Amino acid sequence: MKGKNIKVKNILILGKNSYLGESLFKYLLKYPKKYNVDIVSTLNYEWKNANFTNYDVVIDFAGIAHINNITPDMKDLFYSINRDLTIEIGEYAKANGVKHLIYFSSMNVYGDYCDNITDRTKANPTSFYGDSKLQGDLGLEKLEDESFVVSHIRPPFVYGKGCSGNYNTISKIAKKVPIFPDFNNKKSMIYIDNLCEFIRLVVNEERGGVFTPQNKELVSTSRLVREIAKVNGNTIYFTKMFNWCITIGNKITRKIRRAFADDCYDLSLSNYFDFSYCIVSFEKSIEFTERS
């Protein structure tokens, strides 16, 4: 008996030279019988050089990321990219016959320090970065109908080989320090391959809505440091001696709060596909990220 003919999906990724865009592009290339994949930049309107009528799915990574040194004078820039460009891309995709748009939003729509998120529908941004991403979400929602599906992806801390940002700071610390606090906070994270597999499954099922994927376990900052140190052969003594300082610091100091405050999705909010998208365990993900 002959197998069913499965239509190859034509996918356009907007995110050339970005960590997420390039990672997804390389990941999907492993499935040449299922996907035809192209990638273009969103800088200088290069994305408009692509013929959107050729694509079933557009995956939009356009946006300014959350950086540590955001200043008030950057507000207009954030809204022009994270809101206005996002909506423009959505309108252009819909007008050119694209059936499915996947938009990368942010966990920051729930606040810069979220504690434990138990309801993905209750956004509460506390910065113009988070609000600009939320406004992009809301603008795309207005475009949704039976012929145009939008998937809003709000990932937590993304990490993997070649990533930038806070992971590298933590990694440098874990490789050098002899002592570190043993503090039981909870962080949501997602390894890049797990995120790419999640997107692949969303593409396959043409699912719309708001999505909050993560690894299938929450981790503390201490455990993250412990795993990185173990891979790199650094012996660290973990102590609860400083925990009272961290508890106070979480309330008054941004740097300590960024490192040690709870910032997570409840695991029940991420149980899509029975967590089958988590193809790499936390321990293995740290090993793969740290090994050259």
Short mmCIF file of C-alpha atoms in Angstrom, two decimals:
data_model
loop_
_atom_site.label_atom_id
_atom_site.label_comp_id
_atom_site.label_asym_id
_atom_site.label_seq_id
_atom_site.Cartn_x
_atom_site.Cartn_y
_atom_site.Cartn_z
CA MET A 1 0.00 0.00 0.00
CA LYS A 2 1.36 3.36 -0.99
CA GLY A 3 1.87 5.97 1.71
CA LYS A 4 -0.04 9.21 1.72
CA ASN A 5 1.44 12.13 -0.17
CA ILE A 6 2.47 14.64 2.45
CA LYS A 7 2.70 18.20 1.23
CA VAL A 8 6.10 19.76 1.81
CA LYS A 9 5.69 23.00 3.74
CA ASN A 10 7.42 26.09 2.41
CA ILE A 11 8.78 28.13 5.31
CA LEU A 12 10.29 31.60 5.43
CA ILE A 13 12.27 32.58 8.53
CA LEU A 14 12.70 36.30 9.20
CA GLY A 15 15.86 36.38 11.28
CA LYS A 16 19.03 35.95 9.28
CA ASN A 17 22.15 36.45 11.45
CA SER A 18 20.10 36.13 14.64
CA TYR A 19 20.80 33.30 17.07
CA LEU A 20 17.22 32.01 17.12
CA GLY A 21 16.62 32.42 13.40
CA GLU A 22 19.83 30.73 12.30
CA SER A 23 19.38 27.92 14.83
CA LEU A 24 15.87 27.14 13.61
CA PHE A 25 16.98 27.34 9.97
CA LYS A 26 19.73 24.76 10.53
CA TYR A 27 17.39 22.57 12.57
CA LEU A 28 14.66 22.45 9.92
CA LEU A 29 17.20 21.69 7.18
CA LYS A 30 17.50 18.24 8.78
CA TYR A 31 14.03 17.48 7.36
CA PRO A 32 14.37 18.13 3.60
CA LYS A 33 11.44 15.85 2.75
CA LYS A 34 9.11 17.85 5.00
CA TYR A 35 10.19 21.47 4.66
CA ASN A 36 11.62 23.88 2.13
CA VAL A 37 13.21 26.60 4.24
CA ASP A 38 14.57 30.04 3.41
CA ILE A 39 15.88 32.71 5.74
CA VAL A 40 16.13 36.48 5.21
CA SER A 41 17.08 39.49 7.30
CA THR A 42 14.59 42.01 8.66
CA LEU A 43 17.13 44.82 8.49
CA ASN A 44 16.56 47.58 5.94
CA TYR A 45 13.33 45.89 4.79
CA GLU A 46 15.24 43.04 3.17
CA TRP A 47 12.31 40.77 4.03
CA LYS A 48 10.23 42.53 1.38
CA ASN A 49 12.54 41.14 -1.29
CA ALA A 50 11.16 37.68 -0.53
CA ASN A 51 8.07 36.58 -2.43
CA PHE A 52 5.69 35.79 0.42
CA THR A 53 3.21 34.17 -1.98
CA ASN A 54 5.60 31.20 -2.17
CA TYR A 55 5.34 30.35 1.53
CA ASP A 56 2.88 28.48 3.72
CA VAL A 57 4.49 29.62 6.97
CA VAL A 58 6.39 32.76 7.99
CA ILE A 59 8.34 32.67 11.26
CA ASP A 60 9.06 36.16 12.54
CA PHE A 61 12.06 36.75 14.82
CA ALA A 62 12.16 40.50 14.13
CA GLY A 63 12.57 42.54 17.28
CA ILE A 64 14.90 44.23 19.69
CA ALA A 65 15.83 41.89 22.49
CA HIS A 66 15.70 42.68 26.18
CA ILE A 67 19.12 44.13 26.98
CA ASN A 68 20.57 45.13 30.32
CA ASN A 69 21.15 48.81 29.59
CA ILE A 70 17.77 50.00 28.33
CA THR A 71 17.44 53.78 28.62
CA PRO A 72 14.30 55.93 28.32
CA ASP A 73 15.45 57.43 25.02
CA MET A 74 15.18 53.95 23.44
CA LYS A 75 11.43 53.74 23.99
CA ASP A 76 10.36 54.90 20.52
CA LEU A 77 12.83 52.52 18.88
CA PHE A 78 11.48 49.54 20.82
CA TYR A 79 7.89 50.31 19.82
CA SER A 80 8.81 50.96 16.19
CA ILE A 81 10.40 47.49 15.91
CA ASN A 82 8.59 45.28 18.41
CA ARG A 83 5.13 46.69 17.70
CA ASP A 84 5.00 48.56 14.39
CA LEU A 85 7.29 46.34 12.31
CA THR A 86 5.67 43.22 13.76
CA ILE A 87 2.21 44.36 12.70
CA GLU A 88 3.48 45.47 9.29
CA ILE A 89 4.98 42.03 8.68
CA GLY A 90 1.74 40.39 9.76
CA GLU A 91 -0.35 42.54 7.43
CA TYR A 92 2.04 41.91 4.54
CA ALA A 93 2.06 38.15 5.13
CA LYS A 94 -1.73 37.96 5.25
CA ALA A 95 -2.16 40.14 2.15
CA ASN A 96 0.21 37.85 0.25
CA GLY A 97 -1.60 34.64 1.06
CA VAL A 98 0.49 33.26 3.93
CA LYS A 99 -1.72 30.96 6.01
CA HIS A 100 0.36 30.69 9.20
CA LEU A 101 2.48 33.28 10.99
CA ILE A 102 4.62 32.35 13.98
CA TYR A 103 5.65 35.39 16.02
CA PHE A 104 8.34 35.33 18.68
CA SER A 105 7.10 37.44 21.54
CA SER A 106 8.61 37.37 25.06
CA MET A 107 8.08 36.14 28.59
CA ASN A 108 8.52 39.80 29.58
CA VAL A 109 4.91 40.51 28.59
CA TYR A 110 4.16 39.06 32.05
CA GLY A 111 6.63 41.37 33.77
CA ASP A 112 10.40 41.61 34.00
CA TYR A 113 10.31 39.54 37.22
CA CYS A 114 7.34 37.24 36.99
CA ASP A 115 7.47 34.97 40.04
CA ASN A 116 5.35 31.92 39.13
CA ILE A 117 3.08 32.46 36.12
CA THR A 118 -0.03 30.30 36.29
CA ASP A 119 -2.24 31.99 33.68
CA ARG A 120 -0.79 32.70 30.24
CA THR A 121 -3.72 35.00 29.37
CA LYS A 122 -2.89 37.60 32.05
CA ALA A 123 -0.17 39.81 30.63
CA ASN A 124 1.29 42.45 32.95
CA PRO A 125 4.35 44.13 31.38
CA THR A 126 6.44 46.26 33.74
CA SER A 127 8.75 47.84 31.15
CA PHE A 128 8.37 49.35 27.72
CA TYR A 129 10.26 46.36 26.34
CA GLY A 130 7.61 43.96 27.64
CA ASP A 131 4.79 46.29 26.61
CA SER A 132 6.20 46.76 23.09
CA LYS A 133 6.24 42.97 22.62
CA LEU A 134 2.70 42.72 23.99
CA GLN A 135 1.49 45.44 21.62
CA GLY A 136 2.95 43.41 18.76
CA ASP A 137 0.96 40.41 19.98
CA LEU A 138 -2.26 42.40 20.24
CA GLY A 139 -1.81 43.90 16.78
CA LEU A 140 -1.39 40.45 15.24
CA GLU A 141 -4.44 39.13 17.09
CA LYS A 142 -6.59 41.59 15.14
CA LEU A 143 -5.43 39.98 11.89
CA GLU A 144 -6.35 36.44 12.86
CA ASP A 145 -9.23 34.73 11.08
CA GLU A 146 -10.05 31.35 9.55
CA SER A 147 -7.57 31.90 6.72
CA PHE A 148 -4.73 33.39 8.80
CA VAL A 149 -3.44 31.54 11.86
CA VAL A 150 -1.06 33.29 14.27
CA SER A 151 1.08 31.49 16.84
CA HIS A 152 2.42 33.74 19.61
CA ILE A 153 5.53 32.16 21.17
CA ARG A 154 6.59 33.55 24.56
CA PRO A 155 9.74 31.62 25.46
CA PRO A 156 11.65 32.01 28.71
CA PHE A 157 15.45 32.08 29.01
CA VAL A 158 16.78 30.48 25.77
CA TYR A 159 20.26 28.97 25.81
CA GLY A 160 22.52 26.73 23.76
CA LYS A 161 25.85 26.62 21.98
CA GLY A 162 26.68 30.08 20.67
CA CYS A 163 23.97 31.89 22.62
CA SER A 164 24.51 35.34 24.05
CA GLY A 165 23.19 37.12 27.11
CA ASN A 166 22.82 36.04 30.72
CA TYR A 167 23.79 32.42 30.18
CA ASN A 168 27.34 33.41 29.28
CA THR A 169 27.63 35.53 32.41
CA ILE A 170 26.51 32.61 34.56
CA SER A 171 28.84 30.25 32.71
CA LYS A 172 31.87 32.47 33.37
CA ILE A 173 31.02 32.60 37.07
CA ALA A 174 30.51 28.83 37.29
CA LYS A 175 33.92 28.16 35.77
CA LYS A 176 35.81 30.33 38.25
CA VAL A 177 34.20 30.73 41.66
CA PRO A 178 35.09 28.36 44.55
CA ILE A 179 31.92 29.11 46.52
CA PHE A 180 28.31 29.89 45.53
CA PRO A 181 24.96 30.34 47.33
CA ASP A 182 22.71 27.30 47.63
CA PHE A 183 19.46 29.21 47.10
CA ASN A 184 16.25 27.47 46.06
CA ASN A 185 14.68 29.74 43.44
CA LYS A 186 12.82 28.62 40.30
CA LYS A 187 13.67 29.59 36.74
CA SER A 188 12.11 28.60 33.43
CA MET A 189 14.60 27.85 30.67
CA ILE A 190 14.46 26.24 27.24
CA TYR A 191 17.33 24.66 25.36
CA ILE A 192 17.59 25.80 21.75
CA ASP A 193 16.97 22.34 20.24
CA ASN A 194 13.90 21.88 22.42
CA LEU A 195 12.59 25.24 21.23
CA CYS A 196 13.27 24.38 17.59
CA GLU A 197 11.49 21.05 17.94
CA PHE A 198 8.54 22.83 19.55
CA ILE A 199 8.30 25.21 16.60
CA ARG A 200 8.51 22.29 14.18
CA LEU A 201 5.55 20.62 15.87
CA VAL A 202 3.55 23.87 15.84
CA VAL A 203 4.27 24.19 12.12
CA ASN A 204 3.11 20.62 11.51
CA GLU A 205 -0.17 21.07 13.35
CA GLU A 206 -0.78 24.66 12.23
CA ARG A 207 -1.65 25.57 15.80
CA GLY A 208 -2.60 29.13 16.65
CA GLY A 209 -2.75 30.87 20.02
CA VAL A 210 -0.37 31.86 22.80
CA PHE A 211 2.38 29.36 23.66
CA THR A 212 4.71 29.22 26.65
CA PRO A 213 7.16 26.35 26.00
CA GLN A 214 10.01 25.47 28.35
CA ASN A 215 12.20 22.57 29.44
CA LYS A 216 10.18 20.01 31.36
CA GLU A 217 11.74 20.94 34.68
CA LEU A 218 12.34 24.18 36.55
CA VAL A 219 15.86 24.86 37.79
CA SER A 220 17.44 27.08 40.40
CA THR A 221 20.34 29.38 39.64
CA SER A 222 22.41 27.23 41.99
CA ARG A 223 21.64 24.07 40.05
CA LEU A 224 22.50 25.78 36.78
CA VAL A 225 25.86 26.87 38.19
CA ARG A 226 26.41 23.37 39.59
CA GLU A 227 25.82 21.70 36.21
CA ILE A 228 28.03 24.15 34.31
CA ALA A 229 30.81 23.74 36.89
CA LYS A 230 30.57 19.95 36.71
CA VAL A 231 30.94 19.92 32.92
CA ASN A 232 33.98 22.18 33.17
CA GLY A 233 35.62 20.34 36.05
CA ASN A 234 35.33 23.19 38.56
CA THR A 235 34.66 22.18 42.17
CA ILE A 236 32.33 24.62 43.94
CA TYR A 237 31.26 24.61 47.57
CA PHE A 238 27.57 25.51 47.86
CA THR A 239 26.41 27.16 51.07
CA LYS A 240 23.18 28.56 52.49
CA MET A 241 25.18 31.05 54.57
CA PHE A 242 24.32 33.98 52.28
CA ASN A 243 20.66 33.12 51.71
CA TRP A 244 19.36 35.76 54.11
CA CYS A 245 21.23 38.41 52.11
CA ILE A 246 19.72 37.13 48.87
CA THR A 247 16.21 37.19 50.32
CA ILE A 248 16.65 40.84 51.26
CA GLY A 249 18.51 41.67 48.04
CA ASN A 250 15.71 40.21 45.91
CA LYS A 251 13.47 42.98 47.26
CA ILE A 252 15.79 45.92 46.78
CA THR A 253 18.49 45.18 44.19
CA ARG A 254 17.84 44.55 40.52
CA LYS A 255 21.02 42.54 39.90
CA ILE A 256 20.30 40.11 42.73
CA ARG A 257 16.65 39.85 41.72
CA ARG A 258 17.66 39.05 38.14
CA ALA A 259 19.87 36.22 39.36
CA PHE A 260 17.91 34.75 42.26
CA ALA A 261 14.23 35.74 42.09
CA ASP A 262 11.63 33.22 40.91
CA ASP A 263 10.92 33.77 37.23
CA CYS A 264 9.01 30.86 35.78
CA TYR A 265 6.01 29.41 34.04
CA ASP A 266 4.09 26.80 35.96
CA LEU A 267 4.95 23.52 34.25
CA SER A 268 1.28 22.90 33.49
CA LEU A 269 1.37 25.85 31.06
CA SER A 270 4.05 24.16 28.94
CA ASN A 271 2.75 20.62 28.59
CA TYR A 272 2.23 20.74 24.83
CA PHE A 273 2.60 17.52 22.85
CA ASP A 274 3.10 15.72 26.21
CA PHE A 275 6.48 17.51 26.46
CA SER A 276 7.71 15.45 23.51
CA TYR A 277 9.41 18.60 22.19
CA CYS A 278 11.92 18.35 25.06
CA ILE A 279 14.24 16.07 23.14
CA VAL A 280 17.30 16.99 25.23
CA SER A 281 17.45 16.71 29.03
CA PHE A 282 18.62 19.61 31.16
CA GLU A 283 21.89 17.86 32.06
CA LYS A 284 22.66 16.97 28.44
CA SER A 285 21.73 20.47 27.28
CA ILE A 286 24.34 22.01 29.58
CA GLU A 287 26.92 19.50 28.40
CA PHE A 288 26.17 20.26 24.73
CA THR A 289 26.23 24.01 25.38
CA GLU A 290 29.53 23.95 27.25
CA ARG A 291 31.47 21.42 25.19
CA SER A 292 33.46 22.82 22.26
#
